[in-house]
CSV table of C-alpha atoms in Angstrom, one decimal:
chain,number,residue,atom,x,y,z
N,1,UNK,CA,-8.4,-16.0,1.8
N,2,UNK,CA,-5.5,-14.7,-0.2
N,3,UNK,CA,-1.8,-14.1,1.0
N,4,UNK,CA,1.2,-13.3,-0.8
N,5,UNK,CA,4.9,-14.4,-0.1
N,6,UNK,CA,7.9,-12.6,-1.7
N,7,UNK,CA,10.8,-14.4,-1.5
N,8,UNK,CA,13.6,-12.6,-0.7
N,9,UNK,CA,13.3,-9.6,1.8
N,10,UNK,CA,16.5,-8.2,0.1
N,11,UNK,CA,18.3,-8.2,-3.7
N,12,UNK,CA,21.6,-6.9,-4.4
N,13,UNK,CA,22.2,-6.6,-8.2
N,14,UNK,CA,24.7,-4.7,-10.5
N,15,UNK,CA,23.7,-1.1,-12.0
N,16,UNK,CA,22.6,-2.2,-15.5
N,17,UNK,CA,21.9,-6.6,-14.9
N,18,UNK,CA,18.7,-7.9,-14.5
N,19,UNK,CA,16.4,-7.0,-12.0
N,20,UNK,CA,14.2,-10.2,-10.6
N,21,UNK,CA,12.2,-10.2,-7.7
N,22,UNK,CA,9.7,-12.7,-6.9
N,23,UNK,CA,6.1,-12.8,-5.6
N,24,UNK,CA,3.8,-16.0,-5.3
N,25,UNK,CA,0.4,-15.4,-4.2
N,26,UNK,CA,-2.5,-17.6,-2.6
N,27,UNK,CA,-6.1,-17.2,-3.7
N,28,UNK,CA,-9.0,-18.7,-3.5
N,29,UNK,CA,-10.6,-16.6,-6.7
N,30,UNK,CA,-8.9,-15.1,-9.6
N,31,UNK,CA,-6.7,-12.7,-8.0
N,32,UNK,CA,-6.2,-8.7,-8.3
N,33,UNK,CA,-2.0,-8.8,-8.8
N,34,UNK,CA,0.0,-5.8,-8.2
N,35,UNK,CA,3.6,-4.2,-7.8
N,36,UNK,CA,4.4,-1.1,-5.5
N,37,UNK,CA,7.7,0.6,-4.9
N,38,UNK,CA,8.4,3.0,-1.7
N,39,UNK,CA,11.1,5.3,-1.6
N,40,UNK,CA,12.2,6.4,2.0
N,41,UNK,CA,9.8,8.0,3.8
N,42,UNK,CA,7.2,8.2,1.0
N,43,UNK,CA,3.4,6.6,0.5
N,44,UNK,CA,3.3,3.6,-2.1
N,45,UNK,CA,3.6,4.0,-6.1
N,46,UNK,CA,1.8,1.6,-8.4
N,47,UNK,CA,4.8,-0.2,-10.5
N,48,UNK,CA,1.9,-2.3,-12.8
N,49,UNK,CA,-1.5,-4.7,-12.1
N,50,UNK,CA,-2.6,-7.8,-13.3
N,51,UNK,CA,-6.3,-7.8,-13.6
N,52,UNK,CA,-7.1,-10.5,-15.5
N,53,UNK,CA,-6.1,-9.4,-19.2
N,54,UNK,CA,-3.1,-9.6,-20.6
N,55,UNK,CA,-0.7,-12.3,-18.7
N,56,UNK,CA,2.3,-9.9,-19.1
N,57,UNK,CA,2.0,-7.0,-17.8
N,58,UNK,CA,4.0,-4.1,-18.8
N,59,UNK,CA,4.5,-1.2,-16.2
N,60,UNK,CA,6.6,2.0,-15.8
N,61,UNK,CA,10.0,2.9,-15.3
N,62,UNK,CA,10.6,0.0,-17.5
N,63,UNK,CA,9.3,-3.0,-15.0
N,64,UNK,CA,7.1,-5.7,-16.4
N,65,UNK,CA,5.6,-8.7,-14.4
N,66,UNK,CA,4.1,-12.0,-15.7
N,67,UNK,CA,1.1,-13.6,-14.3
N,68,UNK,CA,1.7,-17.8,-14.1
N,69,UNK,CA,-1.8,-19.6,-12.5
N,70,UNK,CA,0.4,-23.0,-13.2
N,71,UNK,CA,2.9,-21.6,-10.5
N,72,UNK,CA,0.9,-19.2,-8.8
N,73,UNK,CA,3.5,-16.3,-9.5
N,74,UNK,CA,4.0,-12.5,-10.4
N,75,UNK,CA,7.6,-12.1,-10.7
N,76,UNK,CA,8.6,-8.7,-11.1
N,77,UNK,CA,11.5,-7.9,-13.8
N,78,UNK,CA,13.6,-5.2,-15.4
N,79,UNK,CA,16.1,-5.6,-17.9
N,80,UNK,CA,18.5,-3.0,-16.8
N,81,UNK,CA,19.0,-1.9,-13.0
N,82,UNK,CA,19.6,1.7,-12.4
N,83,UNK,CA,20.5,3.5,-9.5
N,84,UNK,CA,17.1,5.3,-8.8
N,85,UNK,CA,15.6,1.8,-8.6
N,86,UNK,CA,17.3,1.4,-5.4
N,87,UNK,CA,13.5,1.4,-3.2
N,88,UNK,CA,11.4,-1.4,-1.4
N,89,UNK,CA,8.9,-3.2,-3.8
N,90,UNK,CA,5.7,-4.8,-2.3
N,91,UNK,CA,3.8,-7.1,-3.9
N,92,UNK,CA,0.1,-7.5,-3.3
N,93,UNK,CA,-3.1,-9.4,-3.8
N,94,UNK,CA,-6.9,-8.4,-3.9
N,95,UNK,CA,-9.7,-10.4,-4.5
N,96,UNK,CA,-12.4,-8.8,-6.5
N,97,UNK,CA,-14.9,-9.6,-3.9
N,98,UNK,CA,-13.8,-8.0,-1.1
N,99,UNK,CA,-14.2,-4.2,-1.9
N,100,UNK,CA,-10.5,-3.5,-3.3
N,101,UNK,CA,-8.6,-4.6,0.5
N,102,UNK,CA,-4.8,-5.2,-0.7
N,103,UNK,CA,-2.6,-8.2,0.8
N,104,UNK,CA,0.7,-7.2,1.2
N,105,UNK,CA,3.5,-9.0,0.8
N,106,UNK,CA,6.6,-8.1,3.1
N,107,UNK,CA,8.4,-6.7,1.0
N,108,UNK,CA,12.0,-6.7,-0.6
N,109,UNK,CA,14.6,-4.0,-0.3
N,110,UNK,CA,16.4,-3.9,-3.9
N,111,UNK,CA,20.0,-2.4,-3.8
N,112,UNK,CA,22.0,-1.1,-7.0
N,113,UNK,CA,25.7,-1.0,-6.7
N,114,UNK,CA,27.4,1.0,-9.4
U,1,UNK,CA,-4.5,12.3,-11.5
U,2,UNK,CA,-5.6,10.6,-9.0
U,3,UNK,CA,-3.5,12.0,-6.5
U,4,UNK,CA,-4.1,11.1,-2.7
U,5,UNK,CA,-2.8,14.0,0.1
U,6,UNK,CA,-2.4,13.5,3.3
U,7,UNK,CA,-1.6,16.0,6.4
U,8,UNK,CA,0.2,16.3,8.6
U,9,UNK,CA,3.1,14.8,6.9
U,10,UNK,CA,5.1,14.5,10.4
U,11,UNK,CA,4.0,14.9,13.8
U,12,UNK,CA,5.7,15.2,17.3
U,13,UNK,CA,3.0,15.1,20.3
U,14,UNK,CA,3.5,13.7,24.0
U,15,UNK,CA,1.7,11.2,25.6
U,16,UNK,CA,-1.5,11.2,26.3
U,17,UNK,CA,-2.6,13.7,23.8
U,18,UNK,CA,-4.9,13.0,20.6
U,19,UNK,CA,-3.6,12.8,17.2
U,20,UNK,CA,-5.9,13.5,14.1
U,21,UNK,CA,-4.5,12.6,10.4
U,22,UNK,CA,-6.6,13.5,7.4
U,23,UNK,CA,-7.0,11.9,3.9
U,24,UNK,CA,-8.0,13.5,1.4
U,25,UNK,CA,-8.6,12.5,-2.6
U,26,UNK,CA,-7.8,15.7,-4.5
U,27,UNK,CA,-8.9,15.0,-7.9
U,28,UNK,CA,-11.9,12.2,-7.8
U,29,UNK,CA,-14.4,10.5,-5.7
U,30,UNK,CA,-13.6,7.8,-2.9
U,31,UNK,CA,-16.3,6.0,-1.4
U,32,UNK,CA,-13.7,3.8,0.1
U,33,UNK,CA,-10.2,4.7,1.8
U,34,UNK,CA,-7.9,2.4,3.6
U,35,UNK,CA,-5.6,3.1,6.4
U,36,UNK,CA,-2.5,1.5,6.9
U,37,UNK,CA,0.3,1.6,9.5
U,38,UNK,CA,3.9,0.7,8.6
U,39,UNK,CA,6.6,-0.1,11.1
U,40,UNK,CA,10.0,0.3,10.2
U,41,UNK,CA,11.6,-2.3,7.5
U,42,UNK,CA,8.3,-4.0,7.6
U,43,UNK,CA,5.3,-4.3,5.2
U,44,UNK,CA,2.2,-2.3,5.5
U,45,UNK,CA,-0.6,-3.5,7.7
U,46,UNK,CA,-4.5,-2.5,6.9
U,47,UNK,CA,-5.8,-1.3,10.2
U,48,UNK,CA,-9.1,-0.4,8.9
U,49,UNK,CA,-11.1,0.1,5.9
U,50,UNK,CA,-12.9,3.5,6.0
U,51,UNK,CA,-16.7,4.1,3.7
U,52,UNK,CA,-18.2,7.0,3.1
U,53,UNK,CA,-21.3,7.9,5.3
U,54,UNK,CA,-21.2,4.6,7.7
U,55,UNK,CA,-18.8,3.1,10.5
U,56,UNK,CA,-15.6,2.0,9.9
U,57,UNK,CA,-14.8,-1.9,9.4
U,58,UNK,CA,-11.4,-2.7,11.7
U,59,UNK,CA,-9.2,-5.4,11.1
U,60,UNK,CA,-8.6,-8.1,13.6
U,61,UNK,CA,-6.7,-6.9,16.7
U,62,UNK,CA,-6.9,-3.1,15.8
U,63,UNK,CA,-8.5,-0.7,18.3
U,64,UNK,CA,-11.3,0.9,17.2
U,65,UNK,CA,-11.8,3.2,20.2
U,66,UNK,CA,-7.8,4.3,20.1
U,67,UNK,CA,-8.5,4.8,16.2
U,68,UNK,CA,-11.6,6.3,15.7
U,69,UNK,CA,-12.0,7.1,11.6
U,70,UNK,CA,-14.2,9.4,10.3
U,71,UNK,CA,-15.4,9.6,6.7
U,72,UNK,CA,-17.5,12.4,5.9
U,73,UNK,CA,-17.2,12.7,2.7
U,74,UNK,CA,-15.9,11.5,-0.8
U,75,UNK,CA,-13.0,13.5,-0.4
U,76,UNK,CA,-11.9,12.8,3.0
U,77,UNK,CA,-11.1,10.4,6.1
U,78,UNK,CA,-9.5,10.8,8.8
U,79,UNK,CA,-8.0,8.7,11.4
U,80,UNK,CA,-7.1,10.4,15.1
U,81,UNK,CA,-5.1,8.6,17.4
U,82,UNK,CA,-6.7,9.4,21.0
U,83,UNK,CA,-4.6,8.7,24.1
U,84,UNK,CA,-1.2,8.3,22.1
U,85,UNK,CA,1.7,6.6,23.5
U,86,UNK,CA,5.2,5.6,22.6
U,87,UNK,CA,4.1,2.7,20.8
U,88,UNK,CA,2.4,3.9,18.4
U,89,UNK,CA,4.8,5.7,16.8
U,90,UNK,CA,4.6,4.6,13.6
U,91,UNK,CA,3.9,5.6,9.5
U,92,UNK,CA,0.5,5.7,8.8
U,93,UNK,CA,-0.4,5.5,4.9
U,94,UNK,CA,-3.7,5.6,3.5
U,95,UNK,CA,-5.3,4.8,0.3
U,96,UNK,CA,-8.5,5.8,-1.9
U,97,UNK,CA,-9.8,3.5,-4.2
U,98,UNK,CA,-11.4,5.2,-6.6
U,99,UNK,CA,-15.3,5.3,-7.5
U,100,UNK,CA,-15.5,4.8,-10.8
U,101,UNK,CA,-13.1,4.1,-13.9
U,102,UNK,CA,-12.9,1.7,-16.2
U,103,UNK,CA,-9.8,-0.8,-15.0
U,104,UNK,CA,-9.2,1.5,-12.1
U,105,UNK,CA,-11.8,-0.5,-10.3
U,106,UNK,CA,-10.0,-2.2,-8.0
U,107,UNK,CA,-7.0,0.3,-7.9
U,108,UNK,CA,-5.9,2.2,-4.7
U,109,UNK,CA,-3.9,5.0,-4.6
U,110,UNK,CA,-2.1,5.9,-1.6
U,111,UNK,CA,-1.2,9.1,0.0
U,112,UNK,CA,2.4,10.0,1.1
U,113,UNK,CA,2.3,8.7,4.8
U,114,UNK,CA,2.2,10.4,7.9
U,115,UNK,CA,5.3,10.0,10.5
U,116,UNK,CA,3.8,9.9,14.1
U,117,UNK,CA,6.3,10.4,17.0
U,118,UNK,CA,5.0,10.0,20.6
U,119,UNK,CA,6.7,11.2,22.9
């Protein structure tokens, strides 16, 4: 079974520090990693994935993740906080063997104060 | 590409009354779509998973008979509430994952969401 816990269910940071929200994950097989964000009122936007290649994984809008088996983790980062960032991210698992279903994690509200 | 529709976008309806929400992948081929319902300030939760040309599979504690999906073809699923009440006023998202595509496999892409007031 696979699960995924974001710690954190809401991040204050500064327009332009670091952005760092955290994701740990529970699989049984080598996991399917991804980021979403969701603006108000709006479906889900792929942030990046993790699908077994590269370890760091660069997405858009300048967020990149790194996978870490050893801590069973997919922290999400970005260098610089703007204000448009201001959204709800999700994490989520899939295992490759169960036809694509995503795990979601519950989510973290990230706020950018000017 | 890759873009996922959905419609309505909103919907007001009273009790009682039956609610139908369609899917639809615009630009490629889903055998499989997902439906999701979101409450607010909470995370998504997979009510079904919806394949082309056979019965939905439900997840655990979901009605199937108060959400009957249909997926007729590649393009599109729907999901109609029957009997709606109050409580399940909710967002309901839902996904395509995508038929073919090299590292797109095991990608979903979701629609915009659907906001369901009952009355």
């Amino acid at each position: 079974a696979q699960s995924v816990t974001q710690l954190g269910s809401h991040v204050s940071v500064s327009e332009g520090a670091l952005v760092l929200l955290r994701c740990n994950y529970s699989s049984s097989v080598p996991p399917y990693l991804f980021w979403y964000v969701q603006y108000p009122n709006q479906g889900l936007q792929l942030l990046l994935k993790y699908t077994s290649a590269a370890t760091l994984v660069k997405g858009i809008n300048g967020f990149e993740a790194e996978f870490k088996k050893s801590e069973t983790s997919f922290h999400l980062t970005k260098p610089s906080a703007h204000m448009s960032d201001a959204a709800e991210y999700f994490c989520a698992v899939s295992a490759p063997d169960q036809g694509g279903k995503l795990i979601f994690g519950q989510g973290t509200e990230l706020s950018v104060k000017p | 590409g890759a873009v996922v529709s959905q419609h309505p976008s909103w919907v007001i309806c009273k009790s009682g009354t039956s609610v139908k929400i369609e899917c639809r992948s615009l630009d490629f081929q889903a055998t499989t779509m997902f439906w999701y319902r979101q409450f607010p300030k909470q995370s998504l939760m997979l009510m079904a998973t919806s394949n082309e040309g056979s019965k939905a599979t439900y997840e655990q504690g979901v009605e199937k008979d108060k959400f009957l999906i249909n997926h007729a073809s590649l393009t599109l699923s729907t999901l109609t509430v029957t009997s709606a009440h109050p409580e399940d006023s909710s967002f309901y998202i839902c996904s395509a994952r995508r038929l073919f595509g090299t590292g797109l496999y095991n990608e979903q892409f979701f629609g915009p969401g659907t906001r369901l007031t009952v009355l």
